[in-house]
Every structure is written in C-alpha cells, then in structure tokens.
Coordinates of C-alpha atoms in Angstrom, one line a residue:
M1 CA 0.1 0.4 -0.2
F2 CA 2.7 2.4 0.5
K3 CA 5.7 3.1 -1.4
P4 CA 9.1 3.8 -0.6
I5 CA 10.5 7.4 0.4
K6 CA 14.9 8.3 0.0
N7 CA 14.6 11.2 -0.4
A8 CA 14.9 14.9 1.4
R9 CA 11.6 16.2 3.8
V10 CA 11.1 12.7 4.3
Y11 CA 8.4 13.6 6.9
E12 CA 6.1 15.3 4.3
Q13 CA 6.9 12.5 1.7
V14 CA 5.2 10.5 4.6
V15 CA 1.7 12.8 4.9
E16 CA 1.2 13.8 0.8
Q17 CA 1.5 9.3 0.8
I18 CA -1.5 8.9 3.7
K19 CA -3.2 12.4 2.3
L20 CA -3.4 10.4 -0.6
L21 CA -4.6 7.5 0.2
I22 CA -7.6 8.9 2.0
F23 CA -8.4 11.1 -1.1
K24 CA -8.6 7.7 -3.3
G25 CA -11.0 6.1 -0.3
I26 CA -8.4 2.9 0.1
I27 CA -8.2 4.9 3.7
K28 CA -11.5 5.8 5.3
K29 CA -13.2 7.9 8.0
G30 CA -12.7 5.9 11.8
D31 CA -9.6 3.7 10.5
K32 CA -6.8 2.9 12.4
L33 CA -3.4 3.5 11.3
P34 CA -0.4 0.9 11.5
T35 CA 1.7 1.5 14.1
E36 CA 4.8 3.5 13.9
R37 CA 7.1 0.8 13.8
E38 CA 4.8 -0.7 10.9
L39 CA 4.4 2.7 8.5
A40 CA 9.0 3.1 9.3
E41 CA 9.0 -0.4 7.5
Q42 CA 6.5 -0.1 4.7
L43 CA 7.9 3.7 3.5
Q44 CA 11.4 2.3 5.0
V45 CA 12.4 5.6 6.7
S46 CA 12.8 6.3 10.8
R47 CA 10.1 6.2 13.3
T48 CA 11.6 10.4 14.1
S49 CA 10.1 11.1 10.0
V50 CA 6.8 8.3 10.5
R51 CA 6.3 10.6 14.6
E52 CA 6.6 13.9 12.8
A53 CA 4.1 13.3 10.1
L54 CA 1.7 11.7 12.8
R55 CA 2.0 15.2 14.5
A56 CA 1.1 17.5 11.3
L57 CA -1.7 15.1 10.1
E58 CA -3.1 15.2 13.7
V59 CA -2.2 19.4 14.2
I60 CA -4.4 19.8 10.2
G61 CA -7.6 17.7 11.4
L62 CA -7.3 14.3 9.4
I63 CA -6.0 12.1 12.6
E64 CA -6.0 11.7 16.3
S65 CA -4.7 9.6 18.7
R66 CA -6.2 7.5 21.4
Q67 CA -4.4 6.9 24.4
G68 CA -2.9 3.5 24.3
A69 CA -5.3 2.2 21.6
G70 CA -3.0 3.8 18.5
N71 CA -3.6 6.9 16.0
Y72 CA -6.7 7.1 13.6
I73 CA -8.3 8.5 10.5
R74 CA -10.8 11.1 11.9
E75 CA -14.7 10.4 11.9
S76 CA -15.9 14.6 12.2
F77 CA -13.7 17.0 11.3
N78 CA -15.8 19.9 11.6
G79 CA -13.6 20.9 14.3
S80 CA -11.0 21.1 12.4
L81 CA -12.1 23.1 9.9
F82 CA -13.0 25.6 12.7
E83 CA -10.1 26.2 14.5
P84 CA -7.8 28.1 10.4
L85 CA -11.2 29.1 10.0
S86 CA -12.3 31.2 12.7
T87 CA -8.6 31.9 13.2
L88 CA -8.4 33.3 10.1
F89 CA -11.2 35.6 10.9
I90 CA -9.4 37.6 13.7
L91 CA -6.5 37.9 12.0
D92 CA -8.1 39.0 9.1
N93 CA -10.9 40.9 11.0
G94 CA -13.2 40.0 10.6
K95 CA -16.7 41.2 11.3
A96 CA -20.0 40.0 12.5
E97 CA -22.2 40.6 9.4
D98 CA -19.4 38.8 7.2
I99 CA -20.8 35.8 9.1
L100 CA -24.2 36.3 7.8
E101 CA -24.0 37.2 4.5
F102 CA -21.9 33.3 3.8
R103 CA -24.7 31.7 5.9
E104 CA -27.4 33.5 4.0
L105 CA -25.3 32.7 0.3
L106 CA -24.9 29.3 1.4
E107 CA -27.8 28.9 2.9
L108 CA -30.5 30.2 -0.4
Q109 CA -28.4 27.0 -2.3
T110 CA -29.0 24.9 0.3
V111 CA -32.6 25.2 0.6
V112 CA -32.6 24.2 -3.3
L113 CA -30.7 21.6 -3.0
A114 CA -33.4 20.5 -0.1
S115 CA -36.1 21.0 -2.0
E116 CA -34.6 18.3 -4.7
R117 CA -33.8 16.0 -2.2
I118 CA -35.6 15.6 1.3
D119 CA -36.8 12.5 2.1
S120 CA -39.8 11.6 4.1
E121 CA -37.9 11.3 7.8
E122 CA -36.1 14.2 7.5
A123 CA -39.5 15.8 6.9
E124 CA -40.9 14.3 10.0
E125 CA -37.9 15.2 11.9
M126 CA -38.6 18.5 10.7
K127 CA -41.5 18.5 11.7
S128 CA -40.9 16.9 15.1
I129 CA -38.8 20.6 15.9
L130 CA -41.3 23.1 14.4
V131 CA -43.6 21.7 16.8
A132 CA -41.4 22.0 19.9
L133 CA -40.0 25.9 18.7
K134 CA -43.4 26.8 18.5
A135 CA -44.5 25.3 22.3
S136 CA -40.4 26.5 23.4
Q137 CA -40.3 29.2 26.3
D138 CA -37.0 28.7 26.6
E139 CA -34.0 31.6 25.2
E140 CA -32.1 29.3 24.9
E141 CA -33.7 26.2 24.0
S142 CA -35.4 27.6 21.3
I143 CA -31.6 29.3 19.1
L144 CA -30.7 25.1 19.8
L145 CA -33.5 24.4 18.4
D146 CA -34.1 26.7 15.6
K147 CA -29.7 25.5 14.9
K148 CA -31.5 22.3 14.6
F149 CA -34.2 23.2 12.0
H150 CA -31.5 24.7 10.0
Y151 CA -29.2 21.9 10.3
Y152 CA -31.8 19.1 8.7
I153 CA -31.7 21.8 5.8
A154 CA -28.2 20.9 5.6
K155 CA -28.4 17.6 6.3
A156 CA -31.4 16.8 3.6
S157 CA -29.2 18.6 0.9
K158 CA -27.0 14.9 1.1
N159 CA -24.2 17.8 0.4
I160 CA -21.6 16.0 3.1
L161 CA -19.0 19.8 2.7
I162 CA -22.8 22.2 2.9
L163 CA -23.1 20.0 6.7
N164 CA -19.9 20.6 7.7
I165 CA -19.6 24.1 6.3
L166 CA -22.6 25.2 7.9
E167 CA -21.6 23.8 11.4
V168 CA -18.7 25.9 11.6
I169 CA -20.5 28.3 10.4
S170 CA -22.8 28.2 13.3
Q171 CA -19.9 27.4 16.3
L172 CA -18.6 31.0 14.4
I173 CA -21.7 32.4 15.4
D174 CA -21.5 31.0 18.8
E175 CA -17.9 32.2 19.5
F176 CA -17.8 36.1 18.2
I177 CA -21.3 36.7 17.9
R178 CA -23.8 34.8 19.9
D179 CA -25.1 37.7 21.3
S180 CA -26.2 39.7 18.5
R181 CA -28.0 36.9 17.7
N182 CA -29.0 36.3 20.9
K183 CA -30.4 40.0 21.1
I184 CA -32.2 39.7 17.2
Y185 CA -33.9 35.8 18.4
K186 CA -35.3 37.8 22.4
A187 CA -38.2 39.9 21.0
Q188 CA -41.5 37.2 21.4
K189 CA -42.1 39.2 17.9
T190 CA -39.3 38.5 16.2
W191 CA -39.5 34.9 17.3
S192 CA -43.5 34.5 16.1
N193 CA -42.2 36.1 12.5
L194 CA -39.4 33.8 12.4
N195 CA -41.7 30.5 13.9
I196 CA -43.8 32.2 10.4
H197 CA -40.7 31.4 8.0
H198 CA -40.0 28.1 9.0
E199 CA -43.3 27.3 8.1
K200 CA -43.0 28.5 4.7
I201 CA -39.6 26.9 4.5
L202 CA -40.8 23.6 5.5
E203 CA -43.8 23.3 3.0
A204 CA -41.9 24.5 0.3
L205 CA -39.4 21.5 1.1
I206 CA -42.5 18.5 1.3
N207 CA -43.9 19.9 -2.3
G208 CA -40.9 20.0 -3.3
D209 CA -40.7 23.4 -4.3
S210 CA -37.8 24.8 -4.6
H211 CA -38.1 28.6 -5.9
Q212 CA -40.2 28.9 -3.0
A213 CA -37.7 27.4 -0.6
F214 CA -35.8 30.0 -2.0
S215 CA -38.1 32.6 -1.4
A216 CA -38.9 31.7 1.8
M217 CA -35.8 31.3 3.2
K218 CA -34.4 34.6 1.1
G219 CA -37.4 36.0 3.8
H220 CA -36.0 34.6 6.5
F221 CA -32.8 36.1 6.3
D222 CA -34.2 39.4 5.5
L223 CA -36.0 39.3 8.6
I224 CA -32.8 38.1 10.3
R225 CA -31.2 41.3 9.0
K226 CA -33.8 43.3 9.6
N227 CA -33.0 42.7 13.5
F228 CA -29.1 42.6 13.2
D229 CA -29.0 45.9 11.3
E230 CA -31.6 47.5 14.9
K231 CA -29.9 45.9 18.1

C-alpha cells in the first residue's frame, strides 16, 4: 500500500502519501493507521520521520491519536475546519456581517438542493422540531432548536461539504456574535415571525418547490438582517 521514500524532507512525503490514500478512498474515516514501526518499515524511513508526519496530520485535523489505541482517521472534521476559519476570521478583522452574509449565500442554495432531495424521515423530524420550537418558552432552547432546524435543511441537501461548512458557520456565530444572535431572537414578535418563515420553508421543502423554498429562506434572512441592523 505504501511506497518507499528516499528523498529529503521525508516527513512531508509521508504526509502526502497518507493524504493521497485518504483521497483515493483506500483509507477511510475511522480507520486505524498502521503503528509507527509498521509505517516506518513499509515506507523505509525512520520512526522519527513517521512521528513528525503523524504529528503534522494531527495538527491539520486529519487524524486523531487515541491514548493506548493508536492513530485513527478522524470520524468528524468539524472541529478541524473551525480552528483555521476562526483564526483567519480574527487575523483578517472579520465582522459579524461577514458571517451572516456567507451563511445567507450558502443557505439560499442549500435550501434549493434540499427541496429536491429531502426524504420523508427528514421532513418528519423537521416537523417535530417546529412543534417544539413553537411551544418553547426558553430562549436558549429556542436557539438550539432553530440551529437544529437549519442543520436538517443542510442534511437534506445530501451534500457533506455544505453540512460541515454550515456546522462551522454556526460555531463561528456562537463564538463571535452570540450576543447579537440572542438580541435578534429576544423579542417574542421576532420569534413569531421567524416561526412563520420556518413553516413556509418546510412547506416548500415537502412540496419540492425550489423557488418557494428559496423565497421563504430569503424572507427568513431579510428578517434576521433587519433585526441585526437594529440591534
């Protein structure tokens, strides 16, 4: 599976071989990697080079080291996406509006895909979420249910990149503009209007109406932006 390495900057080539095997699907999420000794033997490099490569892969979030169990390809990459994006956001003096604009652009297309791909199980789960959301009297619970509703829209798109990126965007909102989001959702009238938009979005998804789904989601973000601007 692995090829001997004989050139300089050995650990980088070890990294590239492991990444290539992941991208080809030979190594999959959750798979355990060979031990350091086994990798060193197959690649014909020192265990120090293997150790450096594994450390680099852990830093970029491709693998995780489990105490006493070895090294594994990560099952989830949300955390590994969040760290570099949040760092870039800080270094580039990102604004709250940047996060909201990106989320809106992404979710408008996501809801179109979801209207074409949603299944009955996802639709039923979203109905249950909206029932709980309308009944909720707790602000924090309502925010969590709202996030869950949007998660299921992304899930229904059947696009793993969209799902992971929207998860990261939600984490960025929690990290950098949580107070703003709480203020947006503070008023009962705002929640009532948001729930109306949620119901319109779900209706469009169930009907497979991509145009109406887009329009309902656009109205949803128009309301959020209006309240955000007035916060």
